Each structure stands twice: as structure tokens, then as C-alpha cells.
Coordinates of C-alpha atoms (C1' of nucleotides) in Angstrom, one line a residue:
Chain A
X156 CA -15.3 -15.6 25.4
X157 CA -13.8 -14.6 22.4
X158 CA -15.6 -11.0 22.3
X159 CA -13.8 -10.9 25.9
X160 CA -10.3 -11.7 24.3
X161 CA -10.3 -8.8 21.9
X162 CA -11.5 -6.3 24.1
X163 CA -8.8 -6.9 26.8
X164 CA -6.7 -6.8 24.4
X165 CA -7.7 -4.0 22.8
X166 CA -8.5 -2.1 26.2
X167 CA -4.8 -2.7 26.6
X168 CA -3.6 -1.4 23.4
X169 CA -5.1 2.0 23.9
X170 CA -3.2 2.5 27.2
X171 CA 0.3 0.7 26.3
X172 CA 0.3 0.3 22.2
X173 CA 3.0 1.9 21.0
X174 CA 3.6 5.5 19.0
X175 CA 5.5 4.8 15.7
X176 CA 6.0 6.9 13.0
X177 CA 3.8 5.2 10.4
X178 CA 0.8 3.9 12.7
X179 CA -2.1 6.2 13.3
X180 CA -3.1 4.9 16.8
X181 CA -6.7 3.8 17.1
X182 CA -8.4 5.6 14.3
X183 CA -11.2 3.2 14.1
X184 CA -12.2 3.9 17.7
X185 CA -11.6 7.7 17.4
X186 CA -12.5 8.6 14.2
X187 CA -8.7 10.1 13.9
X188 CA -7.7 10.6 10.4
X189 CA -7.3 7.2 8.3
X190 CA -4.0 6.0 7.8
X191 CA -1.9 6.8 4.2
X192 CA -1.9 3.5 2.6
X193 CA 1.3 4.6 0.8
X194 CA 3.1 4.7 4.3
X195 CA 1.2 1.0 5.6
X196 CA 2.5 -0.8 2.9
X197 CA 6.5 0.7 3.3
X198 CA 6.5 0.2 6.5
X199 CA 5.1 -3.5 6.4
X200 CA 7.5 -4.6 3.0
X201 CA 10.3 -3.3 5.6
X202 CA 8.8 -4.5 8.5
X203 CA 9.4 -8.3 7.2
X204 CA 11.7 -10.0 9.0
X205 CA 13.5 -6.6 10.4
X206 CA 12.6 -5.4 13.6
X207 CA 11.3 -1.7 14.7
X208 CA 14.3 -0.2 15.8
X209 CA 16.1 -1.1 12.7
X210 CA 13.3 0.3 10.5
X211 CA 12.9 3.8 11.9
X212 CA 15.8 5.3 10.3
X213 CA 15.0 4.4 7.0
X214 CA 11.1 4.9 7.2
X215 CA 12.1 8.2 7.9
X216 CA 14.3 8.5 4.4
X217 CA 11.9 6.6 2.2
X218 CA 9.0 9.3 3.3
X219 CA 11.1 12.3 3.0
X220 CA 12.3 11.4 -0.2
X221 CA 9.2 10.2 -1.9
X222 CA 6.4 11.0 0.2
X223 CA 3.9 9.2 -2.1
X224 CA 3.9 6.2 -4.1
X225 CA 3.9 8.3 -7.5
X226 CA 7.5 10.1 -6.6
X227 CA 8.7 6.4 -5.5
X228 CA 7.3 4.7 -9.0
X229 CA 9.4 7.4 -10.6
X230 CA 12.6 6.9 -9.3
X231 CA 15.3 4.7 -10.7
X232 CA 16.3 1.4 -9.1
X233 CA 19.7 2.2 -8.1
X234 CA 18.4 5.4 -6.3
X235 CA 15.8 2.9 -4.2
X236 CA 18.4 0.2 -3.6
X237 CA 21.1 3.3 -2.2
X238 CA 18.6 4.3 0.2
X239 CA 17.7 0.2 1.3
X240 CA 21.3 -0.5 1.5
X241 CA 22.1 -1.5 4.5
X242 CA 18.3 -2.9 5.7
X243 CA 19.1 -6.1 3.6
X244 CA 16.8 -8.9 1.6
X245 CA 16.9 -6.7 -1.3
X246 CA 14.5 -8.7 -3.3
X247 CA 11.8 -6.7 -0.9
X248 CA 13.6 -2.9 -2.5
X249 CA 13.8 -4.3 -6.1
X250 CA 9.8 -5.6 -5.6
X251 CA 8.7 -2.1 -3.8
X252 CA 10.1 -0.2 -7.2
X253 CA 8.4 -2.6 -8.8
X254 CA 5.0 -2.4 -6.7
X255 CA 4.6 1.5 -7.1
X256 CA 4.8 1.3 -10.4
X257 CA 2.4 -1.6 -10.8
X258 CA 0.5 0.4 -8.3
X259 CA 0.8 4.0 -10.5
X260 CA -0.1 2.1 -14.0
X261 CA -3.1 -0.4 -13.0
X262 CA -4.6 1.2 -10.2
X263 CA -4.6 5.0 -10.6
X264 CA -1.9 5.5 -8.2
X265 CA -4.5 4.2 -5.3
X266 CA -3.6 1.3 -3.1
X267 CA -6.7 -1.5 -3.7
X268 CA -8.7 -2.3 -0.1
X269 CA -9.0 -5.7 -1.0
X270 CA -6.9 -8.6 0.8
X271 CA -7.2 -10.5 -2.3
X272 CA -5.7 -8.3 -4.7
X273 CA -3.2 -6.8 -2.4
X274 CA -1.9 -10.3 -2.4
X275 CA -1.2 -10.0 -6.4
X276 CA 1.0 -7.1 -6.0
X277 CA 4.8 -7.8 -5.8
X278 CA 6.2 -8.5 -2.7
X279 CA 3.0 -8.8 -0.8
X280 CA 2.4 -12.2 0.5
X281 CA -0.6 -13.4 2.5
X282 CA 0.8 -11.5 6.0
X283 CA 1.4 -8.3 4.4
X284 CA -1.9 -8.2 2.2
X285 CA -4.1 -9.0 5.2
X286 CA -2.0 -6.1 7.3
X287 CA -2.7 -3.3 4.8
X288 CA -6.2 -5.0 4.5
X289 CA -6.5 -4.6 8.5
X290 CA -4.1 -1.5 9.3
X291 CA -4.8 1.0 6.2
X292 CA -8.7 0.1 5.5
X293 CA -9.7 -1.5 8.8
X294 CA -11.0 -4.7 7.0
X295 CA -11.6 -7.8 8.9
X296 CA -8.1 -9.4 7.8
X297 CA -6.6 -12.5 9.7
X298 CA -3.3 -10.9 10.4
X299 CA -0.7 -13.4 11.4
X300 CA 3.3 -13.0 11.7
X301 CA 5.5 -14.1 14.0
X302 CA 4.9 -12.6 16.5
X303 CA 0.8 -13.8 16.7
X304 CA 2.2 -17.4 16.1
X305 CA 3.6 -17.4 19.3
X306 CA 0.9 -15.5 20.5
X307 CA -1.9 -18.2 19.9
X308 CA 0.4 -21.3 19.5
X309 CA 0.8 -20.7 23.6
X310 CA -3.1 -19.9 24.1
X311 CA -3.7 -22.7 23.3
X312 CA -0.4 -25.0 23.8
X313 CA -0.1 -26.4 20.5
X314 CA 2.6 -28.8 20.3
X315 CA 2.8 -28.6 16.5
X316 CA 6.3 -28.0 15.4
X317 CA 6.9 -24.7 13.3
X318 CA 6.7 -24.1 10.2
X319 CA 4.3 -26.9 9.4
X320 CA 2.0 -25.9 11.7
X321 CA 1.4 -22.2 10.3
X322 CA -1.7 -23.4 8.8
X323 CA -3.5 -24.7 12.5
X324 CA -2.2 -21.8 14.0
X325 CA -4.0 -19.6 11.5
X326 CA -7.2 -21.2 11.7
X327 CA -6.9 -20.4 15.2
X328 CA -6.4 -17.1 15.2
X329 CA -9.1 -16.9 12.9
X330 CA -11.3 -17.8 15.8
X331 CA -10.2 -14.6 17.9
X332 CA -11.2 -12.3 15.4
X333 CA -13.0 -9.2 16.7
X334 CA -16.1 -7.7 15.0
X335 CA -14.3 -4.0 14.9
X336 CA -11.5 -2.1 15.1
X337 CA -9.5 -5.0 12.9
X338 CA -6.3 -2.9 12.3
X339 CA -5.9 -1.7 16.1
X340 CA -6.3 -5.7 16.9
X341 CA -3.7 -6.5 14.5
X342 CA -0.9 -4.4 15.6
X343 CA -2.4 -4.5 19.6
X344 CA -1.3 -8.8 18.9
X345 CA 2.1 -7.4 17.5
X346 CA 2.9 -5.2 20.4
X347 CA 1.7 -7.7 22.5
X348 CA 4.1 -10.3 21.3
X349 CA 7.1 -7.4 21.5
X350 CA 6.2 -6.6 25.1
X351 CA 4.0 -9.3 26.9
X352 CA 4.5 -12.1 24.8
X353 CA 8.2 -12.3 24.2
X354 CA 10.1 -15.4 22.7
X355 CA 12.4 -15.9 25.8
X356 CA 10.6 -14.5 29.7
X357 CA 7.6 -13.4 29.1
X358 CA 5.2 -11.3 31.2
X359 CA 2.7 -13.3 32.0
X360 CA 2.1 -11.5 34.9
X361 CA 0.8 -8.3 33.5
X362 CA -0.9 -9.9 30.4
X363 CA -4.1 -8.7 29.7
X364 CA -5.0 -11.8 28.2
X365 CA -3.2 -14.3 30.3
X366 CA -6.8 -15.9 31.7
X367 CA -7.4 -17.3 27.9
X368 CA -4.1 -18.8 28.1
X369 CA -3.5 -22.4 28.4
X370 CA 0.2 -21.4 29.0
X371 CA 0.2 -18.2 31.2
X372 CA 2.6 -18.5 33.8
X373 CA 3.8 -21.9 33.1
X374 CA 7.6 -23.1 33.4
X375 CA 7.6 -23.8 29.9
X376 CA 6.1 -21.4 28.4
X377 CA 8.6 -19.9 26.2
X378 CA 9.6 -23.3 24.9
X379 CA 6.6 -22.5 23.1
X380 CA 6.1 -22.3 19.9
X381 CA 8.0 -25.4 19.3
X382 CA 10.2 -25.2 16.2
X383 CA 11.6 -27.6 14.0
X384 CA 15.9 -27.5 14.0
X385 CA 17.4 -25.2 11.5
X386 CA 20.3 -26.3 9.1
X387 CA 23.8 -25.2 9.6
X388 CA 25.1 -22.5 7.6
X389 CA 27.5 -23.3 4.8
X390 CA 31.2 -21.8 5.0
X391 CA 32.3 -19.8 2.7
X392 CA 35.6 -18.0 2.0
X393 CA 36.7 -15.0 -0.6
X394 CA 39.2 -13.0 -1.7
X395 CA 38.3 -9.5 -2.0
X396 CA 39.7 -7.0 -3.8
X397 CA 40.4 -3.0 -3.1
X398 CA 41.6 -1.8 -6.6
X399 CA 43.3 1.6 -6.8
X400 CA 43.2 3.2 -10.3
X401 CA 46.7 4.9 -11.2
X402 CA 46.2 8.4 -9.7
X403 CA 45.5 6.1 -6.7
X404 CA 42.3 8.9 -5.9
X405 CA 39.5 5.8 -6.7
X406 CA 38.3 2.5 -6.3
X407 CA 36.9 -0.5 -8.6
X408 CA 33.1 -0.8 -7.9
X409 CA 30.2 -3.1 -9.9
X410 CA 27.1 -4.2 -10.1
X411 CA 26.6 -7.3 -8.9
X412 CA 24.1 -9.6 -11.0
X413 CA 20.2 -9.2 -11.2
X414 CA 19.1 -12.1 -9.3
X415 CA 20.5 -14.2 -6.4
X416 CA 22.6 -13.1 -3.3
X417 CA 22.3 -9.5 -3.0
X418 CA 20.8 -8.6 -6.3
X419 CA 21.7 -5.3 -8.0
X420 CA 23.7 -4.3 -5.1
X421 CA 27.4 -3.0 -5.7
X422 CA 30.3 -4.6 -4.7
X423 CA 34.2 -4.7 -4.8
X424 CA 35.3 -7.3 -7.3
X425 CA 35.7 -11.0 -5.2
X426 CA 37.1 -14.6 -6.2
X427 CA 34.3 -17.1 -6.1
X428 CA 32.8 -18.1 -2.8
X429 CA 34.3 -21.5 -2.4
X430 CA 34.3 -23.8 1.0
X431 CA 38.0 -24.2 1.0
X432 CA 40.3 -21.0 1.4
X433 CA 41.6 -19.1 -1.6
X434 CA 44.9 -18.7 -2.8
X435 CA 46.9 -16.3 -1.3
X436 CA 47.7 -12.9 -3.6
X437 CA 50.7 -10.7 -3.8
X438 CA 49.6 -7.5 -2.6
X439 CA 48.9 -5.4 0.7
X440 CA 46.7 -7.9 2.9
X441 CA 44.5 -5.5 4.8
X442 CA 42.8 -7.9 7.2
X443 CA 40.2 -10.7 7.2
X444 CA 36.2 -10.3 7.7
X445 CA 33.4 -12.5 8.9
X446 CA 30.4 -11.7 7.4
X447 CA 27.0 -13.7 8.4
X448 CA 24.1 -13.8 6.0
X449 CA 20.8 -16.3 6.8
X450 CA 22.8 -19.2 5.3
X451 CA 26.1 -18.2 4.7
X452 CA 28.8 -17.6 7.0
X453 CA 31.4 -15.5 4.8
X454 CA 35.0 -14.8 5.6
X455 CA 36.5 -12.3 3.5
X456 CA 40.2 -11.8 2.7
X457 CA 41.0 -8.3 1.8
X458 CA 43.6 -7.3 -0.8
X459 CA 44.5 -4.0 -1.6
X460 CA 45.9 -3.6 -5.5
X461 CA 47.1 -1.7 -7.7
X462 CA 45.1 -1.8 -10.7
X463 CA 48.0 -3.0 -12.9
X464 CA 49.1 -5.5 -10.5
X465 CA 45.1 -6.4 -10.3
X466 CA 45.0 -7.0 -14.4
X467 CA 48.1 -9.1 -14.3
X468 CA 46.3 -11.5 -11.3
X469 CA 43.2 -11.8 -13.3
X470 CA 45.1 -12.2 -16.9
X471 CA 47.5 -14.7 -15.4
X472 CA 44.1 -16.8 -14.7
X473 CA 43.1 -15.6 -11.0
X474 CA 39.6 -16.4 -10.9
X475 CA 37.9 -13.6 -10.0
X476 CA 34.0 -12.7 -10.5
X477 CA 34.1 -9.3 -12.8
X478 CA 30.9 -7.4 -14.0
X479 CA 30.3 -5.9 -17.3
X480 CA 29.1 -3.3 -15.2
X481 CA 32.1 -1.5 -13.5
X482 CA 33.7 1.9 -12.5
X483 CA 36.0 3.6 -10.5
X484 CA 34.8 5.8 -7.8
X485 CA 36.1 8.2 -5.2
X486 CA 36.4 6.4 -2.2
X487 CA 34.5 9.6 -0.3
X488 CA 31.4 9.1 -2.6
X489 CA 30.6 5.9 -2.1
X490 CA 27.8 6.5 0.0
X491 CA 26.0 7.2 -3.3
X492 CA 25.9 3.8 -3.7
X493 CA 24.2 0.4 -3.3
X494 CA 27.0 -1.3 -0.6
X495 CA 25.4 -3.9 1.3
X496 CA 26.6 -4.2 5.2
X497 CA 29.1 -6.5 4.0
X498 CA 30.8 -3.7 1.4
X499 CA 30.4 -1.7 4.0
X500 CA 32.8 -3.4 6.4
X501 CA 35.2 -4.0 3.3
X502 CA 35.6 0.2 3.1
X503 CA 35.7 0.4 6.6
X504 CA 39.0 -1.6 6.6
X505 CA 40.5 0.1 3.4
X506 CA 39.8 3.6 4.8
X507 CA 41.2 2.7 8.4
Chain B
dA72 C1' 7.8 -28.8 1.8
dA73 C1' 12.5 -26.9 1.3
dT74 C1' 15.5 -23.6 0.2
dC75 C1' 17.1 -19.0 -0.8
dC76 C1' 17.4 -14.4 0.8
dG77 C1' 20.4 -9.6 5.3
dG78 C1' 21.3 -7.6 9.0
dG79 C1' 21.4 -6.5 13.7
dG80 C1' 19.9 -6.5 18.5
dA81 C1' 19.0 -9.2 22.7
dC82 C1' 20.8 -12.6 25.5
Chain C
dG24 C1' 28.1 -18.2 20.3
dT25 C1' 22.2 -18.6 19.7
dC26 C1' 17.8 -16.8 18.6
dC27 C1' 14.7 -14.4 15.9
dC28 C1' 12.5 -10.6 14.1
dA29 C1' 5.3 -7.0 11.3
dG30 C1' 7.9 -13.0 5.3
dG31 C1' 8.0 -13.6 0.2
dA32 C1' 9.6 -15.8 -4.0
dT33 C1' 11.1 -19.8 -6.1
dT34 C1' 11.6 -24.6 -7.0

DNA sequence: AATCCGGGGAC
DNA sequence: GTCCCAGGATT
């Protein structure tokens, strides 16, 4: 039965898997050429938690400028956050700097094909160590994200509430496993889950696995898997701050701190994040923004100031959040830096 | 086991 | 507005 499972579903993948830039489509089967493990494991750390679409653009920039893992160890930490900025849960840039050079110093350079100590390198957890496992060295890994959760939570209806019930649902995927081709399985389950399998109407009519599931065709089927209900976000409000040096040509920018909310990152100086709205400043109001993280929603005041004006507020005993770590840049080269999407909107509404 | 950590597309 | 996406690290 389970032999059947895989083969459907693999029979299926070589007529309907997808063509994406880092997948090399049914090697095992076809003897093509292997995979680069260097472009497995970017495209998985960006993979997390982002969807395809988002992630072409900026596979295509990592590649081009550092096509191996050696050129990426080698490059500073602002230069890699620059090029992530934007994609978000920067924690996975600052650990893939981190990772090529772990990768350059204790392993030659070479990705190890082992699941077990591809889950020691930084950033790798057990989903994206078993996909490199599976998708770059074709070892039988049990791949599962969350896209296969839903996958085999319907199979077989479990009524188990996410997340607890990762652990059954990964015992039973284990039990699908084929006995070859383990990477094209892998990603055939992902595609499945993007195209068959969605979260909300899925095509259980053209499923090529739709006679092992318990669910196939049912009403409810896509109140499955169940989940348990997530917390509100908390609401936070800023004032942020567009400082204009004297010649009025350039902008305050700095570093925001190592760890925490947007790590590393670059930023215009803000007053602390506080539930209640901040005081109100003397200066050019240039609009408000709402900015939504995973737990946070954000609404940013904008001010623009002179910088004068700007040291009287914060001498005067304006809380505001400063770096040791500033400059002043030119407001048509701050595309060389780290802005995250919400620094990005801030500019936006300066410049406009 | 809970919480923190981004951003955007689909609906 | 809600959901959720090729999750991991930390506590």
C-alpha cells in the first residue's frame, strides 16, 4: 500500500512538479546532474516560513553574488543582511553568514551528507537537515514542513490539534517513506501540498493520492489540520524620526542592536515601542504607518527634524532609542543598506 | 511547551 | 480583516 502511495505520487511529480531555479528535477530517476548543495541549503534557510514567489528574487541575488559557499563565508555581515533586507526573520541571514563559515573552517568548504550533523550547523533545524539530507544527497530523510503536515494529518484525519501533534504526524509520515528517489518525494509532498493539497479548497478531485485518504473529498476537509488558537498581537506605537543634517542633503541612520527584533538591521532613530501613544513632537508630521510583524502590530508616527531641533528633543529628555552606532547618509544611497520592510515604508513617506 | 522572530500573498 | 507559508532559537 505504501509502495503504491509513493509511486502515485512520484508518477505525478514527474509530469506536474514544478521548475524552480534551485531544484534539479528528478535527478535520482534520471541520472541528471546532482544538485549543488550550496544552492539546497540557501534556498531551504530562505524557504522557512516564506513562500516561493517571495524567494525567487533574492535566490537569484544570493547566487549571483556569491555563487559558492566560500565567496558567501567571506563576506561581511552588513553586505549579507543588505541583500536579505526585505525577506525578513533575520536571525536566518545572521545564522547563514555564520553557517558558511562554520561550513568553510570545519568541513573543507563541503556540505556534510549526514542528517545528523547537518542538524548541528546554525540555522538548520530538524526540517531543513532532513531536506538537504533528502534533496542534495538523496538520503532516506523524513522530510516534514508544513506543508506535509497537512498532507498526512488529512490521510489519515487526525484530530490532534497543531503544534502538539507534530510529533504523531511525523511518525506518520515516516510510514510513507519510499525506498528511492527520497529528495524527488520530498519536494513531490511539497508541491503537492502547494497545488493539490492546499489549506483552504483543495483538489481532491485530481489528487493522485486521494484513494489513501481518509479525507479526500470530504466537506471538511480543509478544517484539517486542526490548529490550536493563536494569541492576539500586542499594540505597539512609535515615534519615528527623519533627521536632516544641516546641509539638509542626509539622513540619521543606525544600527539597531545585535539580538532581538530585527537584529543588526538599520533603522531611523524611534521612541520606545510603548502600548499607549507617544507624545506628540514639534516638528513636520509626515504621516502615520501600520506596520505588522508575527506579534506586533506597530503604528509609527513619523517626524521629520532638523537635526538641531532633533538634539534639543532628545537633551530636553525625549526618550528616544539612539545607537552608538550612527551616521548620516544620502537619502539616494540608502539602498546600500540593511532597512527592513518597515524602514522601507518610513523612506517611502519622507521621499514622497 | 511557549514565546520570539518578518513579510507578503491569497482570500 | 484572517490565514499561513519548504521553521529555528531561546527560555
Amino acid at each position: 500500500m505504501y509502495v503504491k502511495f509513493s509511486q502515485q505520487l512520484l508518477n505525478w511529480y514527474d509530469d506536474n512538479g514544478r521548475d524552480l531555479p534551485w531544484r534539479v528535477k528528478n535527478y535520482a530517476g534520471r541520472q541528471n546532474i546532482a544538485p549543488d548543495p550550496y544552492h539546497v541549503w540557501l534556498s531551504e534557510i530562505m524557504l522557512q516560513q516564506t513562500v516561493v514567489a517571495t524567494v525567487k528574487d533574492y535566490y537569484a541575488k544570493f547566487t549571483q553574488k556569491w555563487p559558492n559557499v566560500q565567496a558567501l563565508a567571506t563576506a561581511q555581515q552588513d553586505e549579507v543582511l543588505t541583500a536579505w533586507a526585505g525577506l525578513g526573520y533575520y536571525a536566518r541571514a545572521r545564522n547563514l553568514h555564520k553557517c558558511a563559515q562554520y561550513i568553510c573552517s570545519e568541513f573543507g568548504g563541503n556540505f556534510p551528507n549526514s542528517e545528523t550533523i547537518l542538524l548541528t550547523l546554525p540555522g538548520v533545524g530538524p526540517y531543513t537537515a532532513a531536506a538537504i539530507a533528502a534533496i542534495a544527497f538523496d538520503l532516506n530523510a523524513n522530510v516534514v514542513d508544513g506543508n506535509i503536515e497537512r498532507i498526512f494529518s488529512r490521510v489519515e484525519k487526525l484530530e490532534d490539534e497543531l503544534p502538539a501533534a507534530k510529533a504523531k504526524i511525523y511518525k506518520i509520515a515516516k510510514k510513507y517513506l519510499p525506498t528511492a528517489r527520497y529528495g524527488d518525494y520530498a519536494q513531490a509532498l511539497m508541491d503537492l501540498g502547494t497545488a493539490i493539497c492546499r489549506p483552504k479548497n483543495p483538489k481532491c478531485d485530481i489528487c493522485p493520492i486521494a484513494e489513501f485518504c481518509v479525507l479526500a473529498g470530504a466537506e471538511n476537509v480543509q478544517n484539517y489540520p486542526k490548529k490550536t488558537p493563536k494569541k492576539p498581537k500586542k499594540q505597539l506605537k512609535t515615534n519615528v524620526f527623519w533627521v536632516k543634517n544641516a546641509k539638509n542633503d542626509q539622513v540619521l541612520l543606525q544600527k539597531r542592536p545585535e539580538k532581538g527584533l530585527l537584529g543588526n538591521m538599520m533603522e531611523f532613530p524611534s521612541s520606545p515601542w510603548l502600548p499607549q501613544k507617544p507624545a506628540e513632537v514639534q516638528a513636520k508630521n509626515l504621516g502615520l504607518i501600520t506596520h505588522i510583524f508575527t506579534h506586533i502590530k506597530l503604528e509609527m508616527q513619523v517626524w521629520e527634524m532638523a537635526e538641531p531641533e532633533f538634539e534639543t528633543l532628545v537633551n530636553g529628555g525625549f526618550e528616544v532609542n539612539l545607537s552608538a552606532d550612527k551616521q548620516w547618509v544620502k537619502p539616494n544611497e540608502l539602498d546600500g543598506f540593511a532597512l527592513p520592510s518597515l524602514m522601507q515604508k518610513v523612506r517611502k513617506l519622507a521621499e514622497t
